[in-house]
mmCIF file of C-alpha atoms in Angstrom:
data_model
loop_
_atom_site.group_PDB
_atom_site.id
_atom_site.type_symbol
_atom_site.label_atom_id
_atom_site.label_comp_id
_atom_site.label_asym_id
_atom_site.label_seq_id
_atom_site.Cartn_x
_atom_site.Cartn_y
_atom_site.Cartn_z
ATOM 1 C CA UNK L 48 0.000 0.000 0.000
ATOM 2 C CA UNK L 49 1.099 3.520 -0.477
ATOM 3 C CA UNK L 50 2.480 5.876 1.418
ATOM 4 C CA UNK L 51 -0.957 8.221 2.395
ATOM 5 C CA UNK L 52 1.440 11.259 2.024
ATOM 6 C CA UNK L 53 2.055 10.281 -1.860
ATOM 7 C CA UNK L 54 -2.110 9.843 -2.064
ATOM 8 C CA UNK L 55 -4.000 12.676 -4.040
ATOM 9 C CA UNK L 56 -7.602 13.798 -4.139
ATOM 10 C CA UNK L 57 -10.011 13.721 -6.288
ATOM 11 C CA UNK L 58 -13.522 14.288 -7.083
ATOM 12 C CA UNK L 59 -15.224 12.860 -9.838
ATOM 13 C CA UNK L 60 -18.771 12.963 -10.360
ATOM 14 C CA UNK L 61 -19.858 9.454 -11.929
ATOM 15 C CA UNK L 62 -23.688 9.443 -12.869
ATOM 16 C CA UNK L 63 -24.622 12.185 -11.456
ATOM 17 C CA UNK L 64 -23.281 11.427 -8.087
ATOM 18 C CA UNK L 65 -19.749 12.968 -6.822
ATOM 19 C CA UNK L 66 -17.337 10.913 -5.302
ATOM 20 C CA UNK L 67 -14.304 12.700 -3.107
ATOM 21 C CA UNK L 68 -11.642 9.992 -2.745
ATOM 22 C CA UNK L 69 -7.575 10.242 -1.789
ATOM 23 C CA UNK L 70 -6.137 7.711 -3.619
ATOM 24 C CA UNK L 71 -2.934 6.365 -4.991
ATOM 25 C CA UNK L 72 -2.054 8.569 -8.429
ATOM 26 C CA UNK L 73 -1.625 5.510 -10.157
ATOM 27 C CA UNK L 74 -4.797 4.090 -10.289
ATOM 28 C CA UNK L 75 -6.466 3.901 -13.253
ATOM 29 C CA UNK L 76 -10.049 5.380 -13.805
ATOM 30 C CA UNK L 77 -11.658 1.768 -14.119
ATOM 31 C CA UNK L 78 -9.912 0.732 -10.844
ATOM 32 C CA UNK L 79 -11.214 3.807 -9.202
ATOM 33 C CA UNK L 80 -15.226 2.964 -10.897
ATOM 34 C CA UNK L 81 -14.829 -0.288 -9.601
ATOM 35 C CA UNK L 82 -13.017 -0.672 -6.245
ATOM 36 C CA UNK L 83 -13.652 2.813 -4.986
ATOM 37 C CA UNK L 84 -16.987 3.587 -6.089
ATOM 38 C CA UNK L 85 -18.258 -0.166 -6.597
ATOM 39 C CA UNK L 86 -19.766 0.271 -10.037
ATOM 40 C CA UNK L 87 -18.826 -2.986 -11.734
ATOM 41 C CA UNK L 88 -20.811 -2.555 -14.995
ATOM 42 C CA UNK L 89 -17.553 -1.218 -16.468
ATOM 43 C CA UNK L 90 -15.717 -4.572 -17.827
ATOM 44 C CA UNK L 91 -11.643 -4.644 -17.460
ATOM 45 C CA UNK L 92 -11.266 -6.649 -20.393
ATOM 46 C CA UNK L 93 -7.544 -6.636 -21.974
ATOM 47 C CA UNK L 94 -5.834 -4.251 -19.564
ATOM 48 C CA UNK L 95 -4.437 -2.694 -23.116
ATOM 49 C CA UNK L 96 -7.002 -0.626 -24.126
ATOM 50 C CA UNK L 97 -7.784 -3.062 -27.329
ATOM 51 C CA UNK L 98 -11.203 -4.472 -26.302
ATOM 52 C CA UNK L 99 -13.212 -1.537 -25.491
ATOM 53 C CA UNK L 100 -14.932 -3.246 -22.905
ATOM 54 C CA UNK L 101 -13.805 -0.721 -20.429
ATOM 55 C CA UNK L 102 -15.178 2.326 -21.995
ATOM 56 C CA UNK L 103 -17.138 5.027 -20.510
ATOM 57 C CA UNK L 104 -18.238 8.824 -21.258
ATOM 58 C CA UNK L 105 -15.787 11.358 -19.653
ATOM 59 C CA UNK L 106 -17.236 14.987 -20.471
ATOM 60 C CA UNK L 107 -19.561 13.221 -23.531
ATOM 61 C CA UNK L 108 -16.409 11.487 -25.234
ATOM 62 C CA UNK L 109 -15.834 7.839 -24.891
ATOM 63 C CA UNK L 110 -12.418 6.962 -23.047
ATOM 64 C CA UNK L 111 -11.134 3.588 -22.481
ATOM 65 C CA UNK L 112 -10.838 3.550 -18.606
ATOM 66 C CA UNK L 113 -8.114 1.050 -18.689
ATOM 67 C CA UNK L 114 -5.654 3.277 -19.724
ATOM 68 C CA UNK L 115 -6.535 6.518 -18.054
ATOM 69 C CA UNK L 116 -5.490 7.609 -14.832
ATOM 70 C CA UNK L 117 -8.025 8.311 -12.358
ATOM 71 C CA UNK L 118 -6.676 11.833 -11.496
ATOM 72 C CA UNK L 119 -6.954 12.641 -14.902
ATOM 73 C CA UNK L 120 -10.630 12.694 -14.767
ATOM 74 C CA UNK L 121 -10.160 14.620 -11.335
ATOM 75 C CA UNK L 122 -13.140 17.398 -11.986
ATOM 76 C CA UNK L 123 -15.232 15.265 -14.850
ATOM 77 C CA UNK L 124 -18.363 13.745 -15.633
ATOM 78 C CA UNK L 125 -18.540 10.377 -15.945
ATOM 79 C CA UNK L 126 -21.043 8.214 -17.216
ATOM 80 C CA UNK L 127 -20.791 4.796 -17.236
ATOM 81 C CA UNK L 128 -23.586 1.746 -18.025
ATOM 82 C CA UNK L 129 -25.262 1.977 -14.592
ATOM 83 C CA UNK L 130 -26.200 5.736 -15.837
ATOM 84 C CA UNK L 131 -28.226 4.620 -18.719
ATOM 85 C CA UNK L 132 -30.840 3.662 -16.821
ATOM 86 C CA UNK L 133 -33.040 6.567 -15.714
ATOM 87 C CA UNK L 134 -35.701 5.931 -13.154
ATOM 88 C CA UNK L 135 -35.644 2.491 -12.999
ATOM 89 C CA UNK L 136 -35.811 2.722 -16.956
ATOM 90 C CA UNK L 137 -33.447 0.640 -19.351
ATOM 91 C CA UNK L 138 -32.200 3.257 -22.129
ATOM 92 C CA UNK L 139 -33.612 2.347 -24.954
ATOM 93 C CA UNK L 140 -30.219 1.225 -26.286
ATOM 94 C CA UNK L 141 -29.966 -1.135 -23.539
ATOM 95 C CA UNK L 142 -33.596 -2.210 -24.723
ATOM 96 C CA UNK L 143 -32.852 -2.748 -28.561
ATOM 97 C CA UNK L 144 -29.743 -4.605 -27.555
ATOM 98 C CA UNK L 145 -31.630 -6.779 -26.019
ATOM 99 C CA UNK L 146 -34.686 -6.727 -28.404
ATOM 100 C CA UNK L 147 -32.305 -7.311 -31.233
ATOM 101 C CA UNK L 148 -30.204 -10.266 -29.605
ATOM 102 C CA UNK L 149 -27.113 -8.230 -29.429
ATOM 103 C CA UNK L 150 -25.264 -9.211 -26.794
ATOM 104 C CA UNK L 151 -24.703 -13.182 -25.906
ATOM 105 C CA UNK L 152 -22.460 -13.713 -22.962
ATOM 106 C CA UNK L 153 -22.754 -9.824 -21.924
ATOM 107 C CA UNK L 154 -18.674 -9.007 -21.601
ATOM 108 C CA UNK L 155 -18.469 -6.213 -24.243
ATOM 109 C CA UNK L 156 -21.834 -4.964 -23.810
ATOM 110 C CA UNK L 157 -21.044 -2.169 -21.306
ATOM 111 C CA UNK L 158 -18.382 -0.976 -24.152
ATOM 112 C CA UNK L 159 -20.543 -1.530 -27.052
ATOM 113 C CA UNK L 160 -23.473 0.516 -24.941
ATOM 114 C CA UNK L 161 -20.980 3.107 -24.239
ATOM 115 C CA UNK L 162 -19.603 4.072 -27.269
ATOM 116 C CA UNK L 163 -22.769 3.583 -29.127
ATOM 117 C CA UNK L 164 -24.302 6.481 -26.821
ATOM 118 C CA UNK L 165 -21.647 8.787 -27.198
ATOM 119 C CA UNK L 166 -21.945 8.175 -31.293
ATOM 120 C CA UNK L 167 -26.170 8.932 -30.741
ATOM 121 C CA UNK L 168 -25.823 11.967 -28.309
ATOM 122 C CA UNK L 169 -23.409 13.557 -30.900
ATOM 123 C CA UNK L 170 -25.036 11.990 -34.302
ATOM 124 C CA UNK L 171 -28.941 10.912 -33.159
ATOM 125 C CA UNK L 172 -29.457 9.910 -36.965
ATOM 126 C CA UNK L 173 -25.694 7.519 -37.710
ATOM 127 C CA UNK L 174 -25.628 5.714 -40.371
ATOM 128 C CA UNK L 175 -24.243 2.239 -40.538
ATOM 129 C CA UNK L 176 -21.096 3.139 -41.175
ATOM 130 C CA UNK L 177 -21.249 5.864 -38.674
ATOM 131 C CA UNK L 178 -21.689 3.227 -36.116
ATOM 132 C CA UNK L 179 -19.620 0.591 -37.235
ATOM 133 C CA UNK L 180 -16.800 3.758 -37.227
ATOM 134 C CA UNK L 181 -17.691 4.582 -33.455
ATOM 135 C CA UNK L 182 -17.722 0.803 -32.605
ATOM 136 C CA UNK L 183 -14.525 0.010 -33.900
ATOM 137 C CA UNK L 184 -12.528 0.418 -30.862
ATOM 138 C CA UNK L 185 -14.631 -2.354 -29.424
ATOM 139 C CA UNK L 186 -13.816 -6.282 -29.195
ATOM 140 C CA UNK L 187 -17.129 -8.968 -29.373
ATOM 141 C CA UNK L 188 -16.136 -12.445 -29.573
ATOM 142 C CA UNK L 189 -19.369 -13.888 -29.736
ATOM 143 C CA UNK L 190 -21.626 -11.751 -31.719
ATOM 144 C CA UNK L 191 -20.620 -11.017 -35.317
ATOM 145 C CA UNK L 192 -21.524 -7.720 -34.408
ATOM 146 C CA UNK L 193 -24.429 -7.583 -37.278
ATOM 147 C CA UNK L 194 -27.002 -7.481 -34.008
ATOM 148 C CA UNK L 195 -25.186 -5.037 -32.444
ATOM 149 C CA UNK L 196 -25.318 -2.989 -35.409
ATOM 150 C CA UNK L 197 -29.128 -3.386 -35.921
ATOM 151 C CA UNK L 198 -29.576 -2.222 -32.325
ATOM 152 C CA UNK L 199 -27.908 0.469 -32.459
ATOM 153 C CA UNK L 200 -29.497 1.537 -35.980
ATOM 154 C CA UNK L 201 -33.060 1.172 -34.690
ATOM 155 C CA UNK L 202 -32.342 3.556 -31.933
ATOM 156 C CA UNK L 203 -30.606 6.037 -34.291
ATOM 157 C CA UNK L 204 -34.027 5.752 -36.405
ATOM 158 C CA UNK L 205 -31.370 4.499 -39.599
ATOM 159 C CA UNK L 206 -31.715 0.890 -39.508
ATOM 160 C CA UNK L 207 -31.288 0.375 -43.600
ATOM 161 C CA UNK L 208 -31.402 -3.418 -43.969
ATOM 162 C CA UNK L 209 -28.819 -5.810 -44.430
ATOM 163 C CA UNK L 210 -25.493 -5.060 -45.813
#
């Protein structure tokens, strides 16, 4: 463990909530959504920042969490998959994905949900290739990712048929 007098603090407000924490500086973001705040919806997948499964919103962008330090985000918004649901509501990307089969054993999901709602809150109306563009950075094993496409096209309102 650490010396307390190399610790920093930071606050980070994850989904809507703000968290005050001293904490070693090298822990990464995903560590500190996990272990400190106990949000395990965000996957640590490859540790390399390959799979995407670790990916949340920091200020509206999508950031791999695996490869960011938490102090970094000292001051930022995060959202992560827990914050998609609203009032006991599934978003309705977490709804299509599930509507549309798009997720089989679950371990990308949180990634694929992630970076799929930063690509809608900037573009609402992405195209296919919009989407497979913003989903690029994320790893399925199981899917084929066709599903996962459809999803996220019915949500975007441009679901244009097989390719």
């Amino acid at each position: 463990m650490p010396n307390p007098a190399q610790q920093v603090m930071i606050e980070i407000t994850i989904n809507n909530e703000t968290y005050r924490r001293q904490i070693d500086p090298r822990m990464l973001l995903v560590e500190f959504i996990r272990e400190e705040v106990g949000l395990t919806g965000t996957h640590i997948g490859c540790d390399t920042s390959y799979c995407g499964a670790c990916t949340v919103e920091l200020d509206g962008e999508p950031v791999k969490s695996c490869t960011m330090f938490a102090v970094q985000a000292d001051g930022a918004r995060v959202l992560t998959v827990e914050g998609l649901e609203q009032d006991g509501q599934l978003h309705p990307l977490q709804k299509s994905f599930s509507e549309h089969h798009a997720l089989q054993c679950g371990y990308c999901t949180p990634g694929m949900l992630m970076s799929s709602h930063a690509l809608l809150e900037q573009n609402p109306n992405a195209d296919r290739k919009a989407i497979r563009k913003a989903l690029a950075g994320n790893v399925c094993r199981c899917t084929g990712y066709q599903n996962i496409i459809k999803a996220v096209e019915a949500v975007a309102g441009s679901a244009q048929g097989d390719d």
